[in-house]
PDB file of C-alpha atoms in Angstrom:
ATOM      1  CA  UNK E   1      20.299   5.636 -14.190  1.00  0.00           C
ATOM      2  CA  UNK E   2      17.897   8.106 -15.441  1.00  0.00           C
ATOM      3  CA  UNK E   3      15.579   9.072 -12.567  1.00  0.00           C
ATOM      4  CA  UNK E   4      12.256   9.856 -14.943  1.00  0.00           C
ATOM      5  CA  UNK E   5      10.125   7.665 -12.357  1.00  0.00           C
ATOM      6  CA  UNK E   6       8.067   8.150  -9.821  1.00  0.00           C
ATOM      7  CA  UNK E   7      10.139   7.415  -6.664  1.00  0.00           C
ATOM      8  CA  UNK E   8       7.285   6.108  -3.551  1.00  0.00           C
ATOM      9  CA  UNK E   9       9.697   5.402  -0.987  1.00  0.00           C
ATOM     10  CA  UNK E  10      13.509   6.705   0.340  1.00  0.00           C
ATOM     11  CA  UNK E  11      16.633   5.200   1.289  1.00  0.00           C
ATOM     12  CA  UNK E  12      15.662   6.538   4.758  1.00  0.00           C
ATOM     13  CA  UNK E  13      12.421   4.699   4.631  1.00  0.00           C
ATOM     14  CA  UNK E  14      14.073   1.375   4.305  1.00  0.00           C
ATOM     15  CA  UNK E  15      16.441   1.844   6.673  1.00  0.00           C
ATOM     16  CA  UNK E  16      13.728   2.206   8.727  1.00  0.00           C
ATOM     17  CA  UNK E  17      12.127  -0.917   7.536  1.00  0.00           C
ATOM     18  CA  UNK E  18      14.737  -3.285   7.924  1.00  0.00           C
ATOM     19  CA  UNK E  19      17.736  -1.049  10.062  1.00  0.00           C
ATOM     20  CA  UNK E  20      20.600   0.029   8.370  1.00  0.00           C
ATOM     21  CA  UNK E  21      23.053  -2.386   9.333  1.00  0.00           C
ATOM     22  CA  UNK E  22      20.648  -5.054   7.421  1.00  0.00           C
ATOM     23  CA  UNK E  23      20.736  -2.408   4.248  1.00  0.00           C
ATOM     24  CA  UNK E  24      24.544  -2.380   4.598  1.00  0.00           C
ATOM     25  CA  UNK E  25      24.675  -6.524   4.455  1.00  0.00           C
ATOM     26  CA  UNK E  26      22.224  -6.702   1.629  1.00  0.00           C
ATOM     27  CA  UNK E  27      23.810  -4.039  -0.357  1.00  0.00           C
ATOM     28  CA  UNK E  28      27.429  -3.616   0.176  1.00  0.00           C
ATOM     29  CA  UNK E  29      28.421  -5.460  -2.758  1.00  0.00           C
ATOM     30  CA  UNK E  30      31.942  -4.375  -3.125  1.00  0.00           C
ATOM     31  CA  UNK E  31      32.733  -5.053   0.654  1.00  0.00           C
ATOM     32  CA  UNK E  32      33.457  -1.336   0.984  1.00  0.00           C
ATOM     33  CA  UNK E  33      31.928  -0.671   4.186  1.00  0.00           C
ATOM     34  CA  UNK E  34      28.872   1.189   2.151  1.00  0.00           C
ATOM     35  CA  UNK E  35      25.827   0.572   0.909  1.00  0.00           C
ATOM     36  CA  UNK E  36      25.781   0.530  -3.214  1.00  0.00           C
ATOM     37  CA  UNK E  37      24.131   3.834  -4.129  1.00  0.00           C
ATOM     38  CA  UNK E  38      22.961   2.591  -7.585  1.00  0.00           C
ATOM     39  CA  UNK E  39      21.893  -0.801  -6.167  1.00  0.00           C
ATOM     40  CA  UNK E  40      19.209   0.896  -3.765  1.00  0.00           C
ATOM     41  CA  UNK E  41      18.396   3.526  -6.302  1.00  0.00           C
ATOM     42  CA  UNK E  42      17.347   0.489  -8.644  1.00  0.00           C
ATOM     43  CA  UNK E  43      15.442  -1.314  -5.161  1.00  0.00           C
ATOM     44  CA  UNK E  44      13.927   1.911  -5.435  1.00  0.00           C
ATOM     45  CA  UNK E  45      12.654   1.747  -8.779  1.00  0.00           C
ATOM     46  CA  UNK E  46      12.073  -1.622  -8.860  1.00  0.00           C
ATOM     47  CA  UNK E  47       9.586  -1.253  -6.152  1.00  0.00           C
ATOM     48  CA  UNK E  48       8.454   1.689  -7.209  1.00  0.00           C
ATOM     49  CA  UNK E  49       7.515   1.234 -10.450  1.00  0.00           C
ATOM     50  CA  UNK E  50       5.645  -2.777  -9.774  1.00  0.00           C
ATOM     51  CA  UNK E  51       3.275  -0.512  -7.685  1.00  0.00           C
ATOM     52  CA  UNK E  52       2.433   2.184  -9.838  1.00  0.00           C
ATOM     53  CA  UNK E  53       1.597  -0.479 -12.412  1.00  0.00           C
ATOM     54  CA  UNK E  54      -1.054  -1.628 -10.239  1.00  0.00           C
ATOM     55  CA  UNK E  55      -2.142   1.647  -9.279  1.00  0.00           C
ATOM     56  CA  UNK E  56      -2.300   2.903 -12.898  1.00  0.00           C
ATOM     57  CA  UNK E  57      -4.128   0.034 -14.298  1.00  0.00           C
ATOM     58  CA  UNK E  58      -7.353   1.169 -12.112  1.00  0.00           C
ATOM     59  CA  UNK E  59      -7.088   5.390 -11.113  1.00  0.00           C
ATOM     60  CA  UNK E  60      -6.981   8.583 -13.011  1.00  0.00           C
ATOM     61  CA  UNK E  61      -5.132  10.697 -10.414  1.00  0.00           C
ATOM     62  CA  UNK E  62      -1.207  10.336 -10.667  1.00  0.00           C
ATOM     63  CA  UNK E  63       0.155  10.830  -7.367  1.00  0.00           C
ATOM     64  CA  UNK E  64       2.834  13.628  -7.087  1.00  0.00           C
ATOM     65  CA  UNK E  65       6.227  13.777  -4.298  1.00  0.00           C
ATOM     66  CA  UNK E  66       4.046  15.899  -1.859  1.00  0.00           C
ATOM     67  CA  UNK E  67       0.869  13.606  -1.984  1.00  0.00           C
ATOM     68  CA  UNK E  68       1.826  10.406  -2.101  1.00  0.00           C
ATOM     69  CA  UNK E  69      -0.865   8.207  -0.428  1.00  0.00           C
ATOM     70  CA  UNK E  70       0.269   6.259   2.564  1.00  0.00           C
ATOM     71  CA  UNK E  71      -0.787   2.885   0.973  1.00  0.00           C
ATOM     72  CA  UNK E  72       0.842   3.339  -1.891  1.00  0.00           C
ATOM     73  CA  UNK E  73       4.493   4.201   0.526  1.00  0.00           C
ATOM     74  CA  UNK E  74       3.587   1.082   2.657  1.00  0.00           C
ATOM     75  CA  UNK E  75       3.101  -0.620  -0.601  1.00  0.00           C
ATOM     76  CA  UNK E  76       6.407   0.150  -2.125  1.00  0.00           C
ATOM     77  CA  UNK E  77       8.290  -0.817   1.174  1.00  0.00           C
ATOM     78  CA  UNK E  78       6.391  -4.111   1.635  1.00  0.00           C
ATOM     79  CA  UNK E  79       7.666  -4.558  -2.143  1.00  0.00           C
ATOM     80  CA  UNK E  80      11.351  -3.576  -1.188  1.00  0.00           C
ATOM     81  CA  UNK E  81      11.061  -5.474   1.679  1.00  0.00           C
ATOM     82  CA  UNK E  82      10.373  -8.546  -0.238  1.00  0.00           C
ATOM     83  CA  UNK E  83      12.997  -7.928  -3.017  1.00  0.00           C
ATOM     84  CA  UNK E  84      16.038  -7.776  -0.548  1.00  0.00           C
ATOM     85  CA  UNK E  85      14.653 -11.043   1.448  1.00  0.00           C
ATOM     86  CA  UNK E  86      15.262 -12.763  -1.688  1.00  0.00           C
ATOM     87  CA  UNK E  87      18.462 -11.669  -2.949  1.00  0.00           C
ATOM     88  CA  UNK E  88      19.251 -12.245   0.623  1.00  0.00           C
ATOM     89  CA  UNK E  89      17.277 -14.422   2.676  1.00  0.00           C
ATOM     90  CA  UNK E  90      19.889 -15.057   5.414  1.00  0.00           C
ATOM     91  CA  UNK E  91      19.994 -11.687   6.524  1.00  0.00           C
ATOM     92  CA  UNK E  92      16.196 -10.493   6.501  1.00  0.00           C
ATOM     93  CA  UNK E  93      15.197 -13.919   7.943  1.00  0.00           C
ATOM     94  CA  UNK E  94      11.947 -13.886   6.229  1.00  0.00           C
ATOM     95  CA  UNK E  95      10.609 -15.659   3.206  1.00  0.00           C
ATOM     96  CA  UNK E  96      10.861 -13.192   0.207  1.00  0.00           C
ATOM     97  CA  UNK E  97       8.539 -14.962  -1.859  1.00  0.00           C
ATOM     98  CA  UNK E  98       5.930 -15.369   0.925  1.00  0.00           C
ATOM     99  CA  UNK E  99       5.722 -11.549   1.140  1.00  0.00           C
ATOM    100  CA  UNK E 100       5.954 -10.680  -2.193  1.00  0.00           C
ATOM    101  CA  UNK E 101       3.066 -12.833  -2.577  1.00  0.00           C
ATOM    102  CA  UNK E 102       1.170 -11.324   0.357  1.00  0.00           C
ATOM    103  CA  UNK E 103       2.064  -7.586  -1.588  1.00  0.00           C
ATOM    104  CA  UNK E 104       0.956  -9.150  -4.637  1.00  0.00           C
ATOM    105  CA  UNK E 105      -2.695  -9.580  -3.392  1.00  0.00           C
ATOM    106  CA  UNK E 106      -3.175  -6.295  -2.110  1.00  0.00           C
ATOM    107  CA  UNK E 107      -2.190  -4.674  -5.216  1.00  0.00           C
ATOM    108  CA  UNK E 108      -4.394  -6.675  -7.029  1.00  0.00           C
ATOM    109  CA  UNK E 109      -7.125  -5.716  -3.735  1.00  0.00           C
ATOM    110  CA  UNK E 110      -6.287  -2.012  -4.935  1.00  0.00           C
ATOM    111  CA  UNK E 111      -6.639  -2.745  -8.844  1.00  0.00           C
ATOM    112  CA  UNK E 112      -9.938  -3.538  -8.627  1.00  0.00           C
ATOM    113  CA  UNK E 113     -10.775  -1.010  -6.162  1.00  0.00           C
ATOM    114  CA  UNK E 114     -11.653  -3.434  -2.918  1.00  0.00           C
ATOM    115  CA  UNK E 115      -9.134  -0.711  -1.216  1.00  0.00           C
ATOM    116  CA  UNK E 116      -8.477   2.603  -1.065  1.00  0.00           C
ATOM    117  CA  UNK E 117      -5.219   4.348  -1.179  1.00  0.00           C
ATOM    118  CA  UNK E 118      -6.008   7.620   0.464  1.00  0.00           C
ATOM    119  CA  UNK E 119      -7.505   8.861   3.982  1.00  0.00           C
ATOM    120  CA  UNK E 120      -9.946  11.865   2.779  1.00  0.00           C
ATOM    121  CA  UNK E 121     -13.373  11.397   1.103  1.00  0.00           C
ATOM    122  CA  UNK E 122     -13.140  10.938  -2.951  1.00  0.00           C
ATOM    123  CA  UNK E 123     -14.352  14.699  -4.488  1.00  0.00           C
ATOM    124  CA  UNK E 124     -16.912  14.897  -5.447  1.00  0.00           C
ATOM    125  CA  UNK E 125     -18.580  12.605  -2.762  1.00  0.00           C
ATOM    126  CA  UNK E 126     -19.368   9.312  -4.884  1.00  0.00           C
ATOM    127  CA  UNK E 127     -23.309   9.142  -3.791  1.00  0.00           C
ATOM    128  CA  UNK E 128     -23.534  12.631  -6.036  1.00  0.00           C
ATOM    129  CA  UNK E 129     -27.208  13.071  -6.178  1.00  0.00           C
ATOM    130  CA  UNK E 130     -28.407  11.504  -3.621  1.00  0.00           C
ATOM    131  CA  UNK E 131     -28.463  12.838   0.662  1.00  0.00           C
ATOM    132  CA  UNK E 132     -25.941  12.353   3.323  1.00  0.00           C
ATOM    133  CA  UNK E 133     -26.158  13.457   7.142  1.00  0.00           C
ATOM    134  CA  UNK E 134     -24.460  12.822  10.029  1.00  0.00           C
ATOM    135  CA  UNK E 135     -25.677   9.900  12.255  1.00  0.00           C
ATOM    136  CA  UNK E 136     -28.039  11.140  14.384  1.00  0.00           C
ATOM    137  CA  UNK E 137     -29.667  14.050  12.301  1.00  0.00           C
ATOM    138  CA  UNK E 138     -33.098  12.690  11.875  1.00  0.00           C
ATOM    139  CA  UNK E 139     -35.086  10.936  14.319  1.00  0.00           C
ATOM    140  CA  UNK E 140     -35.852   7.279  13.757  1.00  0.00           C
ATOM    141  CA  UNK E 141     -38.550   6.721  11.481  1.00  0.00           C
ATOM    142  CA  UNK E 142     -42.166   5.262  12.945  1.00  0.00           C
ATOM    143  CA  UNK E 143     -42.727   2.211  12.082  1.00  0.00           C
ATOM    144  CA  UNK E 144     -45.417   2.084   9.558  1.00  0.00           C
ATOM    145  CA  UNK E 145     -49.391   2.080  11.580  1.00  0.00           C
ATOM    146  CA  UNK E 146     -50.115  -1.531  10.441  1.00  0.00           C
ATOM    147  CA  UNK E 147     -47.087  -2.817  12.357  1.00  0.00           C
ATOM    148  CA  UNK E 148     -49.388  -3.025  15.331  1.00  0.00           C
ATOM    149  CA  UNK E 149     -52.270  -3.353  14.115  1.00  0.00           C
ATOM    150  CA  UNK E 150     -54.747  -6.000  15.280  1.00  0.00           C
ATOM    151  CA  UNK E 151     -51.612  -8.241  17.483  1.00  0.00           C
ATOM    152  CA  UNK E 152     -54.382  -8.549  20.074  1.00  0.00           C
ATOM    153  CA  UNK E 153     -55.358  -8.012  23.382  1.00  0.00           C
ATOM    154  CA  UNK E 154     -53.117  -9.870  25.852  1.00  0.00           C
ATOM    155  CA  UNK E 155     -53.393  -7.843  29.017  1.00  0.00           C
TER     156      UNK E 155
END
């Protein structure tokens, strides 16, 4: 298996996801004792590469190893997550196609940028041009003099 993608998520990860003796149930397919190398390296991909498709369709920026945005790492696990409940349901005890559907709207939330997949501010800000200030800065602008004007006498 050539390894000429962008990998979002580890072996490690998922073990943390789902524990390791789950891993080792879902993909132990020779009854060795281990999990399948080349079967989570594909889960991997798999997952992977659905959402980068997603991302790609809608940003610019490629992510690299070092920077990978923590949405798009939750993203990938929610997607491996999903995969292994349905190849097998019995031991993730959770519908597979329930949360691939659930993963399915928020990559389509991040496609047309209702999301956002990393924690600092975009650069350049995206109001370039116009002012920004920390709450608090200015005072609170009078209201304008005919506001009050003529409301009357009631004393």
């Amino acid at each position: 298996m050539a390894n000429d993608y962008l990998a979002l998520i580890t072996k490690g990860e998922i073990e943390l996801r789902v524990s390791a003796r789950v891993l080792l149930q879902i993909y132990d397919d020779d009854d060795d004792g281990f999990v399948d190398t080349a079967a989570v390296e594909q889960l991997i991909e798999d997952a992977s590469s659905y959402v980068l498709e997603y991302y790609y369709g809608n940003h610019t920026t490629v992510p690299t190893l070092d920077a990978i945005p923590p949405a798009l790492r939750r993203l990938a696990l929610d997607t491996a997550h999903a995969y292994m409940a349905m190849r097998h349901p019995e031991y993730v005890r959770a519908d597979g196609h329930k949360m691939f559907d659930r993963v399915d709207k928020e990559l389509k939330r991040l496609r047309e940028a209702h999301t956002v997949t990393v924690l600092a501010p975009p650069d350049p800000p995206r109001n370039v041009g116009g002012t920004t200030g920390a709450i608090g800065d200015d005072a609170s602008p009078d209201p304008p003099e005919s506001f009050f004007d003529n409301m009357g006498d009631f004393a």
